[in-house]
Coordinates of C-alpha atoms and ligand atoms in Angstrom, one line a residue:
X18 CA -77.2 17.3 38.8
X19 CA -74.5 15.3 40.7
X20 CA -71.3 14.6 38.6
X21 CA -68.6 12.1 39.1
X22 CA -65.1 11.8 38.4
X23 CA -62.5 8.9 38.9
X24 CA -61.9 7.5 42.6
X25 CA -58.4 8.6 44.0
X26 CA -55.8 6.3 42.7
X27 CA -57.6 5.5 39.3
X28 CA -57.5 6.9 35.9
X29 CA -59.3 6.9 32.6
X30 CA -56.7 5.9 30.2
X31 CA -57.6 7.7 27.0
X32 CA -56.3 7.9 23.5
X33 CA -53.4 7.9 22.6
X34 CA -52.1 6.5 25.9
X35 CA -54.7 3.7 25.7
X36 CA -53.3 2.6 22.3
X37 CA -49.9 2.8 23.9
X38 CA -51.0 0.3 26.9
X39 CA -52.3 -2.2 24.0
X40 CA -48.9 -1.9 22.0
X41 CA -47.1 -2.5 25.4
X42 CA -48.9 -5.5 26.3
X43 CA -48.6 -6.8 22.5
X44 CA -44.9 -6.3 22.5
X45 CA -44.7 -8.3 26.0
X46 CA -46.9 -10.9 24.4
X47 CA -44.4 -11.4 21.6
X48 CA -41.4 -11.3 23.8
X49 CA -42.7 -14.1 26.0
X50 CA -44.0 -16.2 23.2
X51 CA -40.2 -16.4 22.2
X52 CA -39.7 -18.1 25.6
X53 CA -42.6 -20.6 25.4
X54 CA -45.0 -18.9 28.0
X55 CA -48.6 -19.3 27.5
X56 CA -51.1 -16.6 28.3
X57 CA -53.6 -17.2 31.1
X58 CA -56.2 -14.9 32.6
X59 CA -56.7 -15.2 36.3
X60 CA -59.8 -13.8 38.0
X61 CA -59.8 -10.1 39.4
X62 CA -61.0 -11.3 42.6
X63 CA -60.4 -14.5 44.8
X64 CA -61.1 -15.8 48.2
X65 CA -59.1 -13.6 50.7
X66 CA -57.2 -16.5 51.9
X67 CA -55.5 -16.8 48.6
X68 CA -53.7 -13.5 49.2
X69 CA -53.1 -13.8 52.8
X70 CA -50.2 -16.2 51.8
X71 CA -48.4 -12.9 50.5
X72 CA -47.4 -12.5 54.3
X73 CA -49.5 -11.7 57.5
X74 CA -47.0 -8.8 58.1
X75 CA -46.8 -7.4 54.7
X76 CA -48.5 -4.1 54.1
X77 CA -50.1 -5.5 51.1
X78 CA -52.2 -7.6 53.2
X79 CA -52.4 -5.7 56.3
X80 CA -53.2 -2.4 55.1
X81 CA -53.9 -2.3 51.4
X82 CA -56.3 -5.1 50.5
X83 CA -59.6 -4.3 49.0
X84 CA -61.6 -7.0 50.7
X85 CA -65.4 -7.4 51.3
X86 CA -68.0 -9.8 52.1
X87 CA -70.0 -10.8 49.0
X88 CA -73.7 -11.5 49.0
X89 CA -73.1 -15.1 49.6
X90 CA -71.1 -14.4 52.6
X91 CA -67.6 -15.2 51.2
X92 CA -64.7 -13.2 52.2
X93 CA -63.4 -11.8 48.9
X94 CA -60.4 -9.7 48.0
X95 CA -59.6 -7.8 44.9
X96 CA -56.1 -9.2 43.6
X97 CA -53.1 -7.0 44.8
X98 CA -51.0 -9.1 42.4
X99 CA -51.2 -12.3 40.4
X100 CA -48.5 -14.5 41.5
X101 CA -50.6 -16.1 44.3
X102 CA -53.6 -16.5 41.9
X103 CA -51.3 -18.2 39.4
X104 CA -50.2 -20.8 42.1
X105 CA -53.8 -21.2 43.3
X106 CA -54.7 -22.1 39.5
X107 CA -51.7 -24.5 39.5
X108 CA -53.2 -26.3 42.6
X109 CA -56.8 -26.4 41.1
X110 CA -55.8 -27.5 37.7
X111 CA -52.7 -29.6 38.2
X112 CA -51.1 -28.7 34.8
X113 CA -47.8 -30.7 33.7
X114 CA -44.7 -29.0 34.7
X115 CA -43.0 -27.0 33.9
X116 CA -46.0 -24.8 33.7
X117 CA -45.1 -21.5 32.1
X118 CA -47.5 -19.0 32.1
X119 CA -47.8 -15.0 31.4
X120 CA -50.5 -12.5 32.4
X121 CA -51.4 -8.8 32.1
X122 CA -54.2 -6.8 33.8
X123 CA -55.1 -4.6 36.6
X124 CA -54.2 -5.0 40.4
X125 CA -55.6 -3.2 43.3
X126 CA -53.9 -1.8 46.4
X127 CA -55.2 0.7 48.9
X128 CA -52.2 2.8 48.7
X129 CA -51.5 6.6 49.0
X130 CA -51.9 7.7 45.5
X131 CA -49.2 9.7 43.9
X132 CA -47.1 9.8 40.7
X133 CA -46.2 6.2 39.8
X134 CA -48.3 4.8 42.6
X135 CA -52.0 4.1 42.0
X136 CA -54.9 2.0 43.6
X137 CA -55.6 0.3 40.3
X138 CA -52.6 -0.4 38.4
X139 CA -51.5 -2.6 35.5
X140 CA -48.9 -5.4 35.4
X141 CA -47.5 -7.9 32.9
X142 CA -45.8 -10.9 34.3
X143 CA -44.6 -14.3 33.9
X144 CA -44.4 -17.4 36.4
X145 CA -42.4 -20.7 35.7
X146 CA -43.7 -23.4 38.1
X147 CA -42.0 -26.8 38.8
X148 CA -38.5 -25.6 37.8
X149 CA -35.9 -25.4 40.6
X150 CA -32.9 -24.8 38.3
X151 CA -30.9 -21.6 39.0
X152 CA -30.7 -21.2 35.1
X153 CA -34.3 -20.6 35.2
X154 CA -34.1 -17.5 37.7
X155 CA -31.5 -16.1 35.2
X156 CA -33.7 -16.7 32.3
X157 CA -36.8 -15.2 33.8
X158 CA -34.7 -12.1 34.6
X159 CA -33.5 -12.1 31.0
X160 CA -37.0 -12.0 29.9
X161 CA -37.6 -8.6 31.6
X162 CA -34.3 -7.3 30.5
X163 CA -35.1 -8.1 26.9
X164 CA -38.4 -6.6 27.2
X165 CA -37.1 -3.4 28.3
X166 CA -34.6 -3.3 25.7
X167 CA -37.5 -3.9 23.1
X168 CA -39.2 -0.9 24.5
X169 CA -36.1 1.2 24.0
X170 CA -35.4 1.7 27.5
X171 CA -31.5 2.0 28.4
X172 CA -31.5 3.4 31.8
X173 CA -32.7 0.4 33.7
X174 CA -30.7 -0.9 36.7
X175 CA -31.0 -4.5 37.8
X176 CA -30.3 -5.4 41.5
X177 CA -30.3 -9.0 42.6
X178 CA -30.1 -10.8 45.8
X179 CA -30.6 -14.1 47.6
X180 CA -32.8 -14.7 50.8
X181 CA -31.5 -18.4 51.0
X182 CA -33.8 -21.4 51.6
X183 CA -37.0 -20.6 53.8
X184 CA -35.1 -22.0 57.0
X185 CA -32.0 -19.9 56.2
X186 CA -34.2 -16.9 55.7
X187 CA -35.9 -17.5 59.0
X188 CA -32.7 -17.9 60.9
X189 CA -31.7 -14.7 59.2
X190 CA -34.8 -12.7 60.1
X191 CA -34.5 -13.9 63.7
X192 CA -31.0 -12.9 63.9
X193 CA -32.0 -9.4 62.4
X194 CA -34.9 -9.1 65.1
X195 CA -32.4 -9.7 67.8
X196 CA -29.9 -7.3 66.2
X197 CA -32.6 -4.5 65.8
X198 CA -34.1 -5.1 69.1
X199 CA -30.9 -4.3 71.0
X200 CA -30.6 -1.1 68.9
X201 CA -34.2 -0.1 68.8
X202 CA -33.7 3.4 70.3
X203 CA -31.3 4.2 67.6
X204 CA -33.9 3.2 64.8
X205 CA -36.2 5.8 63.2
X206 CA -39.8 5.6 64.6
X207 CA -41.0 4.1 61.4
X208 CA -38.5 1.4 61.5
X209 CA -39.5 0.6 65.1
X210 CA -43.0 0.0 63.8
X211 CA -41.8 -2.0 61.1
X212 CA -39.6 -4.2 63.4
X213 CA -42.5 -5.2 65.4
X214 CA -44.1 -6.8 62.4
X215 CA -41.3 -7.9 60.3
X216 CA -37.5 -7.5 61.0
X217 CA -36.4 -8.3 57.4
X218 CA -38.4 -5.2 56.1
X219 CA -36.4 -2.9 58.3
X220 CA -33.4 -3.5 55.9
X221 CA -35.6 -1.7 53.3
X222 CA -35.3 1.5 55.2
X223 CA -33.8 4.7 53.2
X224 CA -34.0 6.8 56.1
X225 CA -30.8 8.4 57.2
X226 CA -31.2 7.9 60.9
X227 CA -31.2 4.1 60.2
X228 CA -28.3 3.8 58.1
X229 CA -25.6 3.3 60.8
X230 CA -27.5 0.5 62.4
X231 CA -28.3 -1.1 58.9
X232 CA -24.6 -1.0 58.1
X233 CA -23.7 -3.3 60.7
X234 CA -26.8 -5.7 60.5
X235 CA -26.3 -9.3 60.1
X236 CA -25.9 -10.2 56.3
X237 CA -27.6 -13.2 54.7
X238 CA -24.2 -14.6 53.5
X239 CA -23.5 -16.1 57.1
X240 CA -26.7 -17.9 56.8
X241 CA -26.4 -19.5 53.4
X242 CA -25.6 -23.2 53.2
X243 CA -23.6 -24.6 50.5
X244 CA -26.8 -25.4 48.2
X245 CA -28.0 -21.9 48.4
X246 CA -24.6 -20.4 47.7
X247 CA -24.2 -22.7 44.7
X248 CA -27.8 -21.6 43.5
X249 CA -27.0 -17.8 43.9
X250 CA -23.5 -18.4 42.2
X251 CA -25.2 -20.2 39.2
X252 CA -27.8 -17.4 38.9
X253 CA -24.9 -14.9 38.6
X254 CA -22.9 -17.0 36.1
X255 CA -26.0 -17.4 33.9
X256 CA -26.6 -13.8 33.9
X257 CA -22.9 -13.1 33.0
X258 CA -23.1 -15.6 30.2
X259 CA -26.1 -13.7 28.7
X260 CA -24.0 -10.3 29.4
X261 CA -26.9 -9.1 31.5
X262 CA -25.6 -6.4 33.8
X263 CA -26.5 -6.3 37.5
X264 CA -25.4 -5.4 41.0
X265 CA -26.0 -7.6 44.1
X266 CA -27.6 -5.7 46.7
X267 CA -27.6 -7.4 50.1
X268 CA -30.4 -5.3 51.6
X269 CA -32.8 -6.1 48.6
X270 CA -35.6 -7.9 50.5
X271 CA -38.8 -7.0 48.5
X272 CA -42.3 -6.4 49.8
X273 CA -43.8 -9.6 49.7
X274 CA -43.1 -12.5 52.0
X275 CA -43.2 -15.5 49.8
X276 CA -39.7 -15.0 48.4
X277 CA -36.7 -17.5 48.9
X278 CA -33.4 -17.7 47.1
X279 CA -33.2 -15.2 44.2
X280 CA -35.0 -11.8 44.4
X281 CA -34.6 -9.1 42.0
X282 CA -35.6 -5.5 41.0
X283 CA -35.5 -3.3 38.0
X284 CA -35.1 0.3 38.8
X285 CA -35.4 3.2 36.2
X286 CA -32.4 5.6 36.7
X287 CA -34.1 8.1 34.4
X288 CA -37.0 8.7 36.8
X289 CA -36.6 10.9 39.8
X290 CA -40.0 10.2 41.3
X291 CA -40.4 8.5 44.6
X292 CA -41.1 5.3 43.0
X293 CA -38.5 4.1 40.5
X294 CA -39.0 0.3 40.7
X295 CA -40.5 -0.6 37.4
X296 CA -40.4 -4.4 37.8
X297 CA -39.4 -7.1 40.3
X298 CA -39.7 -10.8 41.2
X299 CA -38.0 -13.7 42.5
X300 CA -38.2 -17.3 43.5
X301 CA -41.0 -18.6 45.8
X302 CA -40.4 -22.3 46.2
X303 CA -43.0 -22.7 49.2
X304 CA -46.3 -20.9 47.8
X305 CA -47.9 -23.7 45.9
X306 CA -47.6 -25.9 49.0
X307 CA -48.9 -23.1 51.2
X308 CA -52.1 -23.0 49.0
X309 CA -52.6 -26.7 49.3
X310 CA -50.6 -28.3 46.4
X311 CA -47.7 -30.4 46.3
X312 CA -44.3 -29.2 47.0
X313 CA -43.4 -27.1 43.7
X314 CA -40.8 -24.3 43.0
X315 CA -41.7 -21.3 41.3
X316 CA -40.1 -18.2 39.8
X317 CA -41.4 -15.3 38.1
X318 CA -41.6 -11.4 38.0
X319 CA -44.2 -8.6 37.4
X320 CA -43.7 -5.4 35.8
X321 CA -45.6 -2.2 36.5
X322 CA -47.0 -1.1 33.2
X323 CA -47.8 2.4 34.6
X324 CA -44.3 3.0 35.8
X325 CA -42.7 1.7 33.0
X326 CA -44.4 4.1 30.7
X327 CA -43.4 6.9 33.0
X328 CA -39.8 5.5 32.5
X329 CA -40.3 5.5 28.7
X330 CA -41.7 9.2 28.9
X331 CA -38.5 10.0 30.6
X332 CA -36.2 8.4 28.1
X333 CA -38.3 9.7 25.2
X334 CA -38.9 6.2 23.9
X335 CA -41.7 4.0 22.9
X336 CA -44.2 6.6 21.7
X337 CA -47.9 5.9 21.1
X338 CA -48.8 4.1 17.9
X339 CA -50.7 5.7 15.2
X340 CA -54.6 5.3 15.5
X341 CA -55.5 7.2 12.3
X342 CA -57.5 5.8 9.7
X343 CA -56.0 5.6 6.2
X344 CA -58.7 7.1 4.2
X345 CA -61.4 9.8 4.8
X346 CA -64.4 9.9 2.4
X347 CA -66.0 13.2 1.8
X348 CA -69.5 13.0 0.2
X349 CA -71.5 16.1 -0.7
X350 CA -74.4 14.2 -2.2
X351 CA -76.0 13.3 1.1
X352 CA -74.0 10.7 2.8
X353 CA -75.0 7.2 1.5
X354 CA -72.2 7.1 -1.2
X355 CA -69.5 7.7 1.7
X356 CA -71.3 5.0 3.9
X357 CA -71.1 2.4 0.9
X358 CA -67.8 3.3 0.0
X359 CA -66.4 3.0 3.6
X360 CA -68.2 -0.2 4.0
X361 CA -66.3 -1.6 0.9
X362 CA -63.0 -0.2 2.0
X363 CA -63.4 -1.8 5.5
X364 CA -64.1 -5.1 4.0
X365 CA -60.7 -4.8 2.2
X366 CA -59.2 -4.1 5.5
X367 CA -58.7 -0.3 4.8
X368 CA -59.3 1.8 8.0
X369 CA -61.7 4.5 6.7
X370 CA -64.1 7.3 8.2
X371 CA -66.6 9.6 6.8
X372 CA -68.7 12.6 8.3
X373 CA -72.3 12.5 9.2
X374 CA -75.1 15.0 9.1
X375 CA -74.5 16.0 5.4
X376 CA -72.0 18.7 6.4
X377 CA -70.5 21.1 4.0
X378 CA -67.5 20.2 1.7
X379 CA -65.3 22.6 3.7
X380 CA -66.4 21.2 7.2
X381 CA -65.9 17.7 5.8
X382 CA -62.3 18.5 4.5
X383 CA -61.4 19.8 7.9
X384 CA -62.6 16.5 9.5
X385 CA -60.4 14.6 6.8
X386 CA -57.6 16.7 7.9
X387 CA -58.1 16.2 11.6
X388 CA -58.6 12.4 11.0
X389 CA -54.9 11.9 10.2
X390 CA -56.0 9.9 6.8
X391 CA -53.3 10.2 4.2
X392 CA -55.9 10.1 1.5
X393 CA -59.3 11.8 1.0
X394 CA -61.9 10.4 -1.4
X395 CA -64.3 13.0 -2.7
X396 CA -67.7 12.1 -4.1
X397 CA -69.8 15.2 -5.5
X398 CA -72.7 15.1 -7.8
X399 CA -70.1 15.3 -10.8
X400 CA -68.3 12.2 -9.7
X401 CA -71.7 10.4 -8.9
X402 CA -72.8 10.9 -12.4
X403 CA -69.6 10.0 -14.1
X404 CA -69.0 7.0 -11.9
X405 CA -65.7 8.4 -10.7
X406 CA -64.0 9.5 -7.4
X407 CA -61.5 12.2 -6.8
X408 CA -58.5 11.1 -4.9
X409 CA -56.7 13.8 -2.9
X410 CA -53.3 13.2 -1.1
X411 CA -53.6 14.9 2.2
X412 CA -49.9 15.5 2.4
X413 CA -49.1 16.8 -1.0
X414 CA -52.6 18.0 -2.0
X415 CA -52.4 16.3 -5.4
X416 CA -55.5 15.1 -6.9
X417 CA -56.5 12.6 -9.5
X418 CA -59.8 11.0 -10.8
X419 CA -60.2 7.3 -10.5
X420 CA -63.0 5.0 -11.8
X421 CA -65.3 4.3 -8.9
X422 CA -65.0 0.4 -9.8
X423 CA -61.2 0.7 -9.3
X424 CA -60.9 2.7 -6.4
X425 CA -60.4 -0.2 -3.7
X426 CA -57.8 -2.0 -5.6
X427 CA -56.0 1.3 -6.4
X428 CA -55.9 2.3 -2.6
X429 CA -54.6 -1.3 -1.8
X430 CA -51.8 -0.9 -4.3
X431 CA -50.8 2.4 -2.9
X432 CA -50.9 1.1 0.6
X433 CA -48.9 -1.9 -0.2
X434 CA -46.3 0.4 -1.7
X435 CA -46.1 2.4 1.4
X436 CA -46.2 -0.6 3.5
X437 CA -49.0 0.5 5.7
X438 CA -51.8 -1.7 4.5
Ligands
HAM23 P1 -44.5 -6.0 43.2 O1 -42.8 -5.6 43.5 O2 -45.3 -5.8 44.4 O3 -44.3 -7.6 42.9 O4 -44.9 -5.3 41.9 C1 -44.2 -5.5 40.8 C2 -44.3 -4.0 40.0 O5 -45.6 -3.5 40.0 C3 -43.5 -3.0 40.9 O6 -42.1 -3.1 40.7 C4 -44.3 -1.6 40.4 O7 -43.6 -1.3 39.1 C5 -45.6 -2.3 40.0 N1 -46.6 -1.7 41.2 C6 -46.5 -2.2 42.4 N2 -47.5 -1.4 43.1 C7 -47.8 -0.4 42.3 C8 -48.7 0.7 42.5 N3 -49.4 0.8 43.6 N4 -48.9 1.7 41.4 C9 -48.2 1.4 40.2 N5 -47.6 0.4 40.1 C10 -47.2 -0.6 41.0 C11 -45.4 -8.4 42.6 O8 -46.5 -8.0 42.4 C12 -45.0 -9.8 42.5 N6 -46.3 -10.5 42.2 C13 -43.9 -9.9 41.4 C14 -43.6 -11.3 41.2 C15 -44.1 -12.2 40.3 N7 -42.8 -12.2 42.0 C16 -42.8 -13.4 41.6 N8 -43.5 -13.5 40.5

């Protein structure tokens, strides 16, 4: 028989990791609710055109898109990220501004799979549309920083930069193109290829051979007008005011083309893998317009869930939540008593399990042990006749007999004493 396993770059997320994912998203939901963001669920696939706005020269569009023609002849793509979808939704529904939304879910990029880099990966993110205030940029950055703190991460470095307005960014890119063109033979072969597509992205090269050329490359500062300078200065003051530490990295350009003004990235210094960027974002004032909407500023970020969890592992924080039930019911009378009692317990919101197939007392006690329950409730023929239940603490082994009619109330009392109800 043929058997199958997951496609490259995809994984089954099993317990306890899956519970950790849900807890991650829940904490993110709590944090962003504190800033007034509302949940939205964009579709997982869209018209290819929506994502072409990420940049004709970006790898995400040229190499990594999962796109196909559907049975209706539409050119569809699985979303490689969600900012473009949020902007498309804004144009489609025209909500009042500021429109502050958050999202969570999988994205798809045909990348070379390795640790921290997958073809299906999860993000959580926020987008604020209709706000051009630089204070909003800083507050968006703060949401991510506070979230990392809530997870218990300490070794997270924040880098920020500005790309100026789209005209300034264009002028700078053109200056870079001319500069690199003149020094083409000094660049690494990879950077020479990048240069043909997007001169800005050459700045992102970490290759040693490129370092001397990059060091002298034109800097964005010389292209920034007073408004852009003011914008960036305000972002920095606002971060300072919230005591959020950062470094300004003049070569932080990011991998998507829609950014202008503020860009930022969070890097885990606890990871020594190839991919240490655990989140990033920035301002994208032209994107809504490019998708057919009115001129609307926007700023946001997305955090990679998979990679952030790797960072948590490296720092030994944010362990998976317990998935154990509270109670295990052992029934040596055939199984119906356990079934009925579990039903009552669950109706009272007490998580309970029992065994099937009328197994021996010993086998059922073993199962109770494995379940992680703190309490076993034992029903044998004696208990059935006397209308009682034997309660056994799985931690101390202490046993006591309780009237069957009082058992749920008695467990509820124990749980509320323990604060685990
Ligand atoms: P991005 O930098 O492409 O930005 O992705 C954000 C984060 O997603 C990365 O920092 C990384 O943690 C994670 N990530 C990206 N690709 C992969 C992958 N193949 N495997 C695992 N994790 C990955 C965006 O997606 C923008 N939409 C962010 C944004 C929102 N900008 C403005 N608003």
